[in-house]
mmCIF file of C-alpha atoms in Angstrom:
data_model
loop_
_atom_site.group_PDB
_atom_site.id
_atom_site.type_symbol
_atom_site.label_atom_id
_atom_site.label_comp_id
_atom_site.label_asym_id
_atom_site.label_seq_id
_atom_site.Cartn_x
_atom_site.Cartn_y
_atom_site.Cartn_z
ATOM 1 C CA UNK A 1 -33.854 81.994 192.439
ATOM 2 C CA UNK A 2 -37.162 80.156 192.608
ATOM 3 C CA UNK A 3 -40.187 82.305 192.013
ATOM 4 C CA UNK A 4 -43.961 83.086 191.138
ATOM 5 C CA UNK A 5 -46.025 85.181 189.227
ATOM 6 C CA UNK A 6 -48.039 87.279 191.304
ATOM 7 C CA UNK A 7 -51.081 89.398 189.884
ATOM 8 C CA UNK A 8 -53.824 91.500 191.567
ATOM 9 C CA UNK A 9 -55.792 93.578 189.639
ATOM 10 C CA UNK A 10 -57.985 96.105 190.800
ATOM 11 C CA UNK A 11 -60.747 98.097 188.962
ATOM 12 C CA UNK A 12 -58.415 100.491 187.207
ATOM 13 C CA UNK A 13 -55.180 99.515 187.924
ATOM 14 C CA UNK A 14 -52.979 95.670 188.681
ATOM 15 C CA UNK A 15 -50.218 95.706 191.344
ATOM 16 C CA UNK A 16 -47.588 92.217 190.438
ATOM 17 C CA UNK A 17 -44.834 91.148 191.756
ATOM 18 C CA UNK A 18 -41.870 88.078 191.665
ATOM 19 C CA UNK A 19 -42.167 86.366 195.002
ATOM 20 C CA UNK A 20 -39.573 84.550 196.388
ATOM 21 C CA UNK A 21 -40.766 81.479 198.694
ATOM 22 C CA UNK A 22 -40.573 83.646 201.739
ATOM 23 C CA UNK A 23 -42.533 85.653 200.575
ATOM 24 C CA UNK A 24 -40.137 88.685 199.275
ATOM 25 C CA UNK A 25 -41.145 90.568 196.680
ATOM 26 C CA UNK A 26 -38.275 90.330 194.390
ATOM 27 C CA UNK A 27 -39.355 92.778 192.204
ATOM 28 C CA UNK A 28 -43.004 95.086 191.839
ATOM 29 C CA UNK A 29 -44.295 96.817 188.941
ATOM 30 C CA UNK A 30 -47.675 98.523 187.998
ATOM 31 C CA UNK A 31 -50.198 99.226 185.172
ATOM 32 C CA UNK A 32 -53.373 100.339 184.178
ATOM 33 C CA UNK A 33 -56.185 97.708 183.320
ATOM 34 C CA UNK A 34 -57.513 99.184 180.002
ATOM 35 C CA UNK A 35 -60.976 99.116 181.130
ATOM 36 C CA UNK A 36 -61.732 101.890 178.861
ATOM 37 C CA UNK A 37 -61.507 99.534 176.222
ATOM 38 C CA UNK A 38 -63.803 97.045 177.192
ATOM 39 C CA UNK A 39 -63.801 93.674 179.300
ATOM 40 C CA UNK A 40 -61.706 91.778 176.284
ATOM 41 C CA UNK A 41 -58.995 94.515 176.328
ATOM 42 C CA UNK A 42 -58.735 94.062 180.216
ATOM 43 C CA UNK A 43 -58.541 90.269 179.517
ATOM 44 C CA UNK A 44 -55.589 91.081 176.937
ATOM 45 C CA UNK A 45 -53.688 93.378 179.201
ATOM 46 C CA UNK A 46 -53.426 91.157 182.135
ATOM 47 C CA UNK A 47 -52.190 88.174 180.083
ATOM 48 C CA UNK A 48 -49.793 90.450 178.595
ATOM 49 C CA UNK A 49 -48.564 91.698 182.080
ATOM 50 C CA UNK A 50 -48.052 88.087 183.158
ATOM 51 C CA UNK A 51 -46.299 87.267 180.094
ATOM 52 C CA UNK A 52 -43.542 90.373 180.435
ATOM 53 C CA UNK A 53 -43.276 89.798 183.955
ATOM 54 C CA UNK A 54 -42.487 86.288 183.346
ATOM 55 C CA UNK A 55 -39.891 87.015 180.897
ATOM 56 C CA UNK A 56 -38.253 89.846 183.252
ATOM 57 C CA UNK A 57 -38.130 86.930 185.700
ATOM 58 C CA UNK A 58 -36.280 84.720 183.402
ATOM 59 C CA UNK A 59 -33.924 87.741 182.533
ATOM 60 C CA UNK A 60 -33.234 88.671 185.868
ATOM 61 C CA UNK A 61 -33.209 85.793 188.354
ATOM 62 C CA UNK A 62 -32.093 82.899 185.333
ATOM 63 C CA UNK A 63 -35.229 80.873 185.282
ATOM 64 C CA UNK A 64 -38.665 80.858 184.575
ATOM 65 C CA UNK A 65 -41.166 81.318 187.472
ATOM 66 C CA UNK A 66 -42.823 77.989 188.630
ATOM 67 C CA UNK A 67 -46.488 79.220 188.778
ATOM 68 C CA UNK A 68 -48.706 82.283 189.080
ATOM 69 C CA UNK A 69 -51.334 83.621 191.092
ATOM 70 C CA UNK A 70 -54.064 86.564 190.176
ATOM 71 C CA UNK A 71 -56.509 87.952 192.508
ATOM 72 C CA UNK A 72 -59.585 89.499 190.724
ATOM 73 C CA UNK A 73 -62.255 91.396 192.242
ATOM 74 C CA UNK A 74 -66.157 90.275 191.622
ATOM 75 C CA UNK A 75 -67.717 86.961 191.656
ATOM 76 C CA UNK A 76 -64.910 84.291 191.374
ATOM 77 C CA UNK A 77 -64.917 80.561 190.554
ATOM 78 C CA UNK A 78 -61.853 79.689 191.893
ATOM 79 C CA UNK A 79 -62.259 76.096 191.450
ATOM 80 C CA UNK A 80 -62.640 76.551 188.245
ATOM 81 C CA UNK A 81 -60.505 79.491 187.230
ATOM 82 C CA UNK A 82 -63.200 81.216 186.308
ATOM 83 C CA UNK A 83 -63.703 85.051 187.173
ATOM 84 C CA UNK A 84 -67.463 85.477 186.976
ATOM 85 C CA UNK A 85 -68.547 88.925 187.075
ATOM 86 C CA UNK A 86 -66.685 92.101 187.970
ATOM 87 C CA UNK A 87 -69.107 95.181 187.594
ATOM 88 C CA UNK A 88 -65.929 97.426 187.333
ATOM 89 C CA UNK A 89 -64.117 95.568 184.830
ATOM 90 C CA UNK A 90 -67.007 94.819 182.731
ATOM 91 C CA UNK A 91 -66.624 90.741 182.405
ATOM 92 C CA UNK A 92 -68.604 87.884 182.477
ATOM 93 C CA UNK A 93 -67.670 84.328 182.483
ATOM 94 C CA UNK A 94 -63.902 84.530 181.672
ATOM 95 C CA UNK A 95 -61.682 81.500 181.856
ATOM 96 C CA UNK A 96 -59.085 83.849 183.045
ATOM 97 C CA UNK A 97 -57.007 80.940 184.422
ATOM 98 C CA UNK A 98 -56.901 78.557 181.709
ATOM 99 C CA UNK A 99 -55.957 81.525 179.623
ATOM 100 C CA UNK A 100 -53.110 83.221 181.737
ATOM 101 C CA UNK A 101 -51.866 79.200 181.795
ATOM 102 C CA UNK A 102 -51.439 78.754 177.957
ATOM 103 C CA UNK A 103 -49.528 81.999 177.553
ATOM 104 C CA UNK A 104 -47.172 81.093 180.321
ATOM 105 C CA UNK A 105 -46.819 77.277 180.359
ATOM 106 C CA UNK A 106 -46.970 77.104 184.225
ATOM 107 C CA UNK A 107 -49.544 76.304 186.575
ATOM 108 C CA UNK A 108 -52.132 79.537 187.388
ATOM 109 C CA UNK A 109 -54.046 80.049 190.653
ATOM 110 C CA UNK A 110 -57.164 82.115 190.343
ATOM 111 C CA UNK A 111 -58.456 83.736 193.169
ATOM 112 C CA UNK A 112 -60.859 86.637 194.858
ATOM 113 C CA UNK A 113 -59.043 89.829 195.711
ATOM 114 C CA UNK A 114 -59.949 90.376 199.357
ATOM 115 C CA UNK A 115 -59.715 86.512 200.505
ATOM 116 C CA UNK A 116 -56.301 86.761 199.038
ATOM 117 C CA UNK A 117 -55.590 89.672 200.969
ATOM 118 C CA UNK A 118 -56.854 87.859 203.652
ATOM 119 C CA UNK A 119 -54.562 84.726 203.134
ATOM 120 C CA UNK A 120 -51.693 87.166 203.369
ATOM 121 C CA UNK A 121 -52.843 88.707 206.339
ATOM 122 C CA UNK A 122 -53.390 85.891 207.988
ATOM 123 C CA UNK A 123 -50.162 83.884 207.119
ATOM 124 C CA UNK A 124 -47.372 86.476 207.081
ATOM 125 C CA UNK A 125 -49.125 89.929 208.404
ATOM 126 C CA UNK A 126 -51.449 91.151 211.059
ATOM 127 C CA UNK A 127 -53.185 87.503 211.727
ATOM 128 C CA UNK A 128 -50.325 85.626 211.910
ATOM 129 C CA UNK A 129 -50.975 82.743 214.980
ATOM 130 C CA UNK A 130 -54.510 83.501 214.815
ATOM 131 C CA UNK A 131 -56.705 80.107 214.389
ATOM 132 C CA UNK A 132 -59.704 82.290 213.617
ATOM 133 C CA UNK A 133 -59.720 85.714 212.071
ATOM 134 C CA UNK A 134 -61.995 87.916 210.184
ATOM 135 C CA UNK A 135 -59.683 90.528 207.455
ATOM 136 C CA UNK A 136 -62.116 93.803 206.634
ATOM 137 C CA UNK A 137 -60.849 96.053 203.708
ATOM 138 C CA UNK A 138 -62.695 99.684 203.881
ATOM 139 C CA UNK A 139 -62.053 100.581 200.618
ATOM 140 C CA UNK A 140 -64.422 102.202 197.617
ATOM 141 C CA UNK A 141 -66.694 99.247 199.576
ATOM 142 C CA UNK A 142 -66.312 96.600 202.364
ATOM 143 C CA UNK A 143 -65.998 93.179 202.284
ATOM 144 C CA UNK A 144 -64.364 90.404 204.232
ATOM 145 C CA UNK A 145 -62.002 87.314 204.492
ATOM 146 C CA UNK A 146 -62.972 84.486 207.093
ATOM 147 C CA UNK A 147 -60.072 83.325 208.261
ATOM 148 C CA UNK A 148 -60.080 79.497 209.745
ATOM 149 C CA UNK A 149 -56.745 77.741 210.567
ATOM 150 C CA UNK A 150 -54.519 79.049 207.896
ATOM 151 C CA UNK A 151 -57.066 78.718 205.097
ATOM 152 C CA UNK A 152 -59.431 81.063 203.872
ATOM 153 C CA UNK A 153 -63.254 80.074 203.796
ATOM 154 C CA UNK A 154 -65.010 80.844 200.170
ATOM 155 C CA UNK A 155 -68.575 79.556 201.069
ATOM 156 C CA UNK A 156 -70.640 76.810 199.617
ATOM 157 C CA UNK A 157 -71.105 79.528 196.371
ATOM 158 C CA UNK A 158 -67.803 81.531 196.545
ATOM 159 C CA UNK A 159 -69.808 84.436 198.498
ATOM 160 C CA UNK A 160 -68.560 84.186 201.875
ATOM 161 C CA UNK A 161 -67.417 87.215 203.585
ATOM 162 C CA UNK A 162 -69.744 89.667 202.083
ATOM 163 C CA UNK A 163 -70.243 92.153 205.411
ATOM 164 C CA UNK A 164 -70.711 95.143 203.292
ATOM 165 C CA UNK A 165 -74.044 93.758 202.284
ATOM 166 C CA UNK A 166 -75.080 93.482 206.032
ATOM 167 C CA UNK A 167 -78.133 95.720 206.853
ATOM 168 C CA UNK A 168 -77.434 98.080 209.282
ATOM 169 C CA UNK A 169 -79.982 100.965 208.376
ATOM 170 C CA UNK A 170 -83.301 99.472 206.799
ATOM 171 C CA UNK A 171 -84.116 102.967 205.873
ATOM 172 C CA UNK A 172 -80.619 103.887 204.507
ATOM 173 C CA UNK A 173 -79.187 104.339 201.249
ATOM 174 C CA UNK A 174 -80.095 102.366 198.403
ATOM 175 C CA UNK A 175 -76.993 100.311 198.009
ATOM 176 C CA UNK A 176 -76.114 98.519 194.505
ATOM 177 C CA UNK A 177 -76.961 94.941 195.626
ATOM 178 C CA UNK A 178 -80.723 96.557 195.631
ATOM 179 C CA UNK A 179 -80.856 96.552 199.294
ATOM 180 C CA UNK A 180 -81.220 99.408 201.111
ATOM 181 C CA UNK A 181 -78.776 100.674 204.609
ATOM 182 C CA UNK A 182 -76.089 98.177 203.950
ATOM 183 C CA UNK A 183 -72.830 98.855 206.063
ATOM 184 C CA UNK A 184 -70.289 99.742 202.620
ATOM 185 C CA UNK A 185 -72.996 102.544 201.796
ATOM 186 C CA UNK A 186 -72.273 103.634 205.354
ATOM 187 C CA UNK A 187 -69.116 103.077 206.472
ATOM 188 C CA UNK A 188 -66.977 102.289 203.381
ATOM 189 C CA UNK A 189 -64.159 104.936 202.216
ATOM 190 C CA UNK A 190 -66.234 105.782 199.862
ATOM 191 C CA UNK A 191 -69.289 106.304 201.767
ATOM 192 C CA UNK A 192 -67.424 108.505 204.125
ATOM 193 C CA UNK A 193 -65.977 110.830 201.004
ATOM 194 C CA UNK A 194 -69.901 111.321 199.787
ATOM 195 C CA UNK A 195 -70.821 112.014 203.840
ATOM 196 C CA UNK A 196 -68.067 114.518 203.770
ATOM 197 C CA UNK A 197 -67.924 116.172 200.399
ATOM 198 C CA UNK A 198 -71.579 116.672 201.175
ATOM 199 C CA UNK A 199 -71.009 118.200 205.283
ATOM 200 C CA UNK A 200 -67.936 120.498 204.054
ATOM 201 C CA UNK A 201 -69.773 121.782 200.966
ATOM 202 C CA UNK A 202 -66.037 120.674 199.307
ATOM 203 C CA UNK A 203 -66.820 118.536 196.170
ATOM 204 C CA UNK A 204 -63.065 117.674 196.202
ATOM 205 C CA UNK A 205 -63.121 115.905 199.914
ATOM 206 C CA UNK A 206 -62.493 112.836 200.753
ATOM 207 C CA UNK A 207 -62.188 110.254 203.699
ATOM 208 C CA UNK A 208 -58.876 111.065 204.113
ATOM 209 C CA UNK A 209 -59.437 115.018 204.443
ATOM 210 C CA UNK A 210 -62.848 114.320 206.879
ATOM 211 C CA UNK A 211 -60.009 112.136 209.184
ATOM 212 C CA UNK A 212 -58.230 115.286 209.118
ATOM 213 C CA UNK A 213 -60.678 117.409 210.251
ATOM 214 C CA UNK A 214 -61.748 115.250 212.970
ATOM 215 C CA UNK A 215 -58.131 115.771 214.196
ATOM 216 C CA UNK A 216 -58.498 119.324 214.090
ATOM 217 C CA UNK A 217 -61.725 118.816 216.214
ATOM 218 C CA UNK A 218 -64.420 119.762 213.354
ATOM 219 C CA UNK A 219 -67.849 119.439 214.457
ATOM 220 C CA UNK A 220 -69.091 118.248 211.277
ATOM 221 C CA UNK A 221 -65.746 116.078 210.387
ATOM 222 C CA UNK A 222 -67.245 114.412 213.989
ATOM 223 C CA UNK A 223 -70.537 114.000 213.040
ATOM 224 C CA UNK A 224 -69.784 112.238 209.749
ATOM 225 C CA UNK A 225 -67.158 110.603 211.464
ATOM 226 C CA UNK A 226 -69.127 108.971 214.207
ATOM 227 C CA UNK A 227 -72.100 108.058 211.911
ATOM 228 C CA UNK A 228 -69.603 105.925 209.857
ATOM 229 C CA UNK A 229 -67.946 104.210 212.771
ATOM 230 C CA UNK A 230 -71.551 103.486 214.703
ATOM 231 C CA UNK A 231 -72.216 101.714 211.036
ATOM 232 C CA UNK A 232 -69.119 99.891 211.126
ATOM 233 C CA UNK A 233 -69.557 98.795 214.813
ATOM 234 C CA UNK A 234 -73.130 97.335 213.809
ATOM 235 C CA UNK A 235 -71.633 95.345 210.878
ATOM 236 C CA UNK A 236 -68.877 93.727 212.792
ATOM 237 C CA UNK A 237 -70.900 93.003 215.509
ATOM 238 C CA UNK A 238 -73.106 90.808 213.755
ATOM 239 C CA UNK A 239 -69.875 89.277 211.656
ATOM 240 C CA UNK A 240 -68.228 88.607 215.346
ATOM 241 C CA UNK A 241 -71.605 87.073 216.662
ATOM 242 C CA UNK A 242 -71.742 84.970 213.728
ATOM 243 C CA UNK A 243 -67.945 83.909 213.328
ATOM 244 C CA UNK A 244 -67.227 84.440 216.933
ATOM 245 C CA UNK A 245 -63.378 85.388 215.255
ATOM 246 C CA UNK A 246 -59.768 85.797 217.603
ATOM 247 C CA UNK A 247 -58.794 88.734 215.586
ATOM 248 C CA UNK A 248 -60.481 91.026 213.613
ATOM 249 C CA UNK A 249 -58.222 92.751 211.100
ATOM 250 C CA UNK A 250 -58.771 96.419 210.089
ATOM 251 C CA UNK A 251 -57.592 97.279 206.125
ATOM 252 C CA UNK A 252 -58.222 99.449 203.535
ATOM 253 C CA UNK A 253 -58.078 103.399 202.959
ATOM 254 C CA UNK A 254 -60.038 104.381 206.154
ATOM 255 C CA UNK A 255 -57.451 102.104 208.325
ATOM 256 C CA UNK A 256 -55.117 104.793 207.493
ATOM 257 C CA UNK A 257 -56.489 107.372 209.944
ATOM 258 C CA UNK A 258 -54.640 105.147 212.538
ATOM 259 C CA UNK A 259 -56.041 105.920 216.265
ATOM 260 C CA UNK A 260 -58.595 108.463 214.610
ATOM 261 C CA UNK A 261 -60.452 105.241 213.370
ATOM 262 C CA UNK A 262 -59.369 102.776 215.751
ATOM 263 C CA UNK A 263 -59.762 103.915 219.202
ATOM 264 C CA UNK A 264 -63.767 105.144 218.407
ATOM 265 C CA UNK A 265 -64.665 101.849 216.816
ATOM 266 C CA UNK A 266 -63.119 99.685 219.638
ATOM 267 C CA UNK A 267 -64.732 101.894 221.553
ATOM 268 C CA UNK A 268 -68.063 101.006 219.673
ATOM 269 C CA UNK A 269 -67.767 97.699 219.262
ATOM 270 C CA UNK A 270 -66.958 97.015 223.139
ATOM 271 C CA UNK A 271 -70.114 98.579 223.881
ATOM 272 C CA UNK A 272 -72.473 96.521 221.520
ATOM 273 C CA UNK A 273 -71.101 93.362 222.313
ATOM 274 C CA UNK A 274 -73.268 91.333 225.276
ATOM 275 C CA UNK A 275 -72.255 87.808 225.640
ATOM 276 C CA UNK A 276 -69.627 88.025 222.982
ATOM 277 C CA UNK A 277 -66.183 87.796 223.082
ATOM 278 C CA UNK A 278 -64.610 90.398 222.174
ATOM 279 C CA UNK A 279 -61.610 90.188 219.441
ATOM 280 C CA UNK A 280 -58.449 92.048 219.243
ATOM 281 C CA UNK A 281 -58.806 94.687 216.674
ATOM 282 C CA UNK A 282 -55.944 95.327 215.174
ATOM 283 C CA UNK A 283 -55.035 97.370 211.422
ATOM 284 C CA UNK A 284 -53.819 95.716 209.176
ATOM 285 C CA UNK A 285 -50.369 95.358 208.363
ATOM 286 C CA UNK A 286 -49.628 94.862 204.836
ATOM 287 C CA UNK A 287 -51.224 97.765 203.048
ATOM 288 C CA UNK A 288 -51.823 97.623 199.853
ATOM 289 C CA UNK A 289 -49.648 94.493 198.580
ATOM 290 C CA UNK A 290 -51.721 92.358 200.658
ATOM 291 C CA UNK A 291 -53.643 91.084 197.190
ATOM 292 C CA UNK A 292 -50.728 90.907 195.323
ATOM 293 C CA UNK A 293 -48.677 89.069 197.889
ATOM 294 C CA UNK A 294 -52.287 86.966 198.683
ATOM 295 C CA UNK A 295 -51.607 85.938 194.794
ATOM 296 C CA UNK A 296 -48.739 84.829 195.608
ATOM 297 C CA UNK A 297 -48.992 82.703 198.191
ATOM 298 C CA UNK A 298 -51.454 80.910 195.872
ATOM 299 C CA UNK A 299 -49.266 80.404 193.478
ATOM 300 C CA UNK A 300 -46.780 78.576 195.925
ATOM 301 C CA UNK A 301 -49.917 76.743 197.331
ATOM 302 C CA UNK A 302 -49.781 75.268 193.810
ATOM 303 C CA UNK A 303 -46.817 73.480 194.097
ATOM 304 C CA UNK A 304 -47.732 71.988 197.509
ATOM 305 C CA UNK A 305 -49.281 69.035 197.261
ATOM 306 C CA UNK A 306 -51.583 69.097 200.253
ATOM 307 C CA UNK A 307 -52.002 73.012 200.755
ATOM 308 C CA UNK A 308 -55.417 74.513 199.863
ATOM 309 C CA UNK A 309 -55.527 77.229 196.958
ATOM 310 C CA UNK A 310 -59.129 78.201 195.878
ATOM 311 C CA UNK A 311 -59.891 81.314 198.086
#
């Protein structure tokens, strides 16, 4: 069966996958990055991950996969394969696609985590028929994918999408970009896990335990709560007056509240809006394969002649 290489690798951990044309995951499998050893042992690990899953493929569906795709978080140069800077992972300046392409003798497709996840969202999950969408992930930070019929815009620079650096409190935290207030200091998972863990007085909460609470009708799960959606509202509001987008996509750990996230923030971002249109939010729907199957869909975009593949 015809196949690709799919990759996406987090900060601490890389989700793969075979994927079939359709986009079926033929087979998944997991592993740690090695960061504790350094940028070059990261480098090493994911080469060697392609490599065995490459071979599996061989052994299990009788030939060799026809190209693969890896998502990387950070700065990417997709054009050139190049993954720039990932503060988590410790690199700079690795040809990560020329290298992944010698070890495996097939085309490679380097690409940025979340506008992968974004191509996936777009094409086969919670976007799908949307000419124009935005995809927001609310994970350990926030960032976005501008979606634009059935490609994914990058920017002049490879920086577009970059809500979480929005300003949405001049007087708020100091975020790591050196600005202060920006919306993923705010309203990101993680954000909402320091909020919380400070409220409850629990060092051990989280977002997920403060979405809890809010169920149970907390007070101060409420507070927090509210604080990080009024955030969020004032971040996409801006992004929606800017990109003026159909659908507005939802992902990430703090989508996984469901309705406890959802029906406030619609709620929120109905009442900022003036003369803008208002987008369907929706979650999204592909959870956490959405970078790997992103990578992917790269990888097929490879061997399409006319189909864009630098996101």
């Amino acid at each position: 069966m015809r196949h690709v290489i799919a990759l996406d690798v987090g900060g601490t951990g890389m989700k793969a996958a075979l994927v079939a044309a359709d986009g079926t995951l033929l087979h998944e499998a997991r592993r740690a990055t090695a960061r504790e050893r350094g940028p070059d042992a990261v480098v090493e690990s994911i080469i060697d991950f392609a490599d065995e899953l490459r071979a599996y493929g061989e052994a299990l569906l009788g030939v060799s996969a026809g190209a693969a795709g890896v998502a990387v978080p950070g700065i990417v140069d997709a054009e050139r394969g190049i993954a720039v800077y990932a503060a988590n992972l410790g690199w700079r300046d690795v040809p990560l696609r020329d290298l992944i392409a010698e070890r495996l003798g097939v085309p490679v497709a380097l690409g940025h985590d979340v506008r992968a996840g974004g191509l996936a969202e777009g094409r086969i999950g919670a976007g799908r028929g949307a000419d124009r969408f935005l995809f927001v992930p609310l994970g350990t930070g926030i960032a976005g994918a501008i979606g634009i019929a059935g490609r994914i815009e990058a920017g002049a620079h490879g920086y577009a999408g970059e809500i979480g650096h929005i300003v949405v409190r001049p007087d708020g935290p100091e975020c790591g970009c050196g600005q202060r207030g920006c919306l993923e200091t705010l309203a990101s998972a993680a954000a909402v896990t320091r909020a919380w863990a400070r409220a409850s007085g629990d060092p051990d909460a989280d977002a997920a335990d403060c979405a809890k609470a809010v169920e149970s009708g907390d007070p101060a799960a409420r507070t927090v709560w509210d604080d990080a959606v009024d955030a969020l509202s004032a971040g996409l509001v801006t992004a929606l007056t800017l990109l003026d987008p159909r659908t507005l996509i939802i992902g990430g750990g703090l989508a996984e509240a469901g309705e406890t996230l959802f029906t406030p923030l619609r709620a929120a971002v109905k009442e900022r809006v003036t003369f803008q249109k208002l987008p369907t939010i929706v979650p999204a729907a592909l959870g956490d394969t959405a970078g790997c199957l992103g990578a992917g869909l790269l990888a097929w975009d490879l061997l399409t002649t006319d189909s864009e593949v630098s996101v």
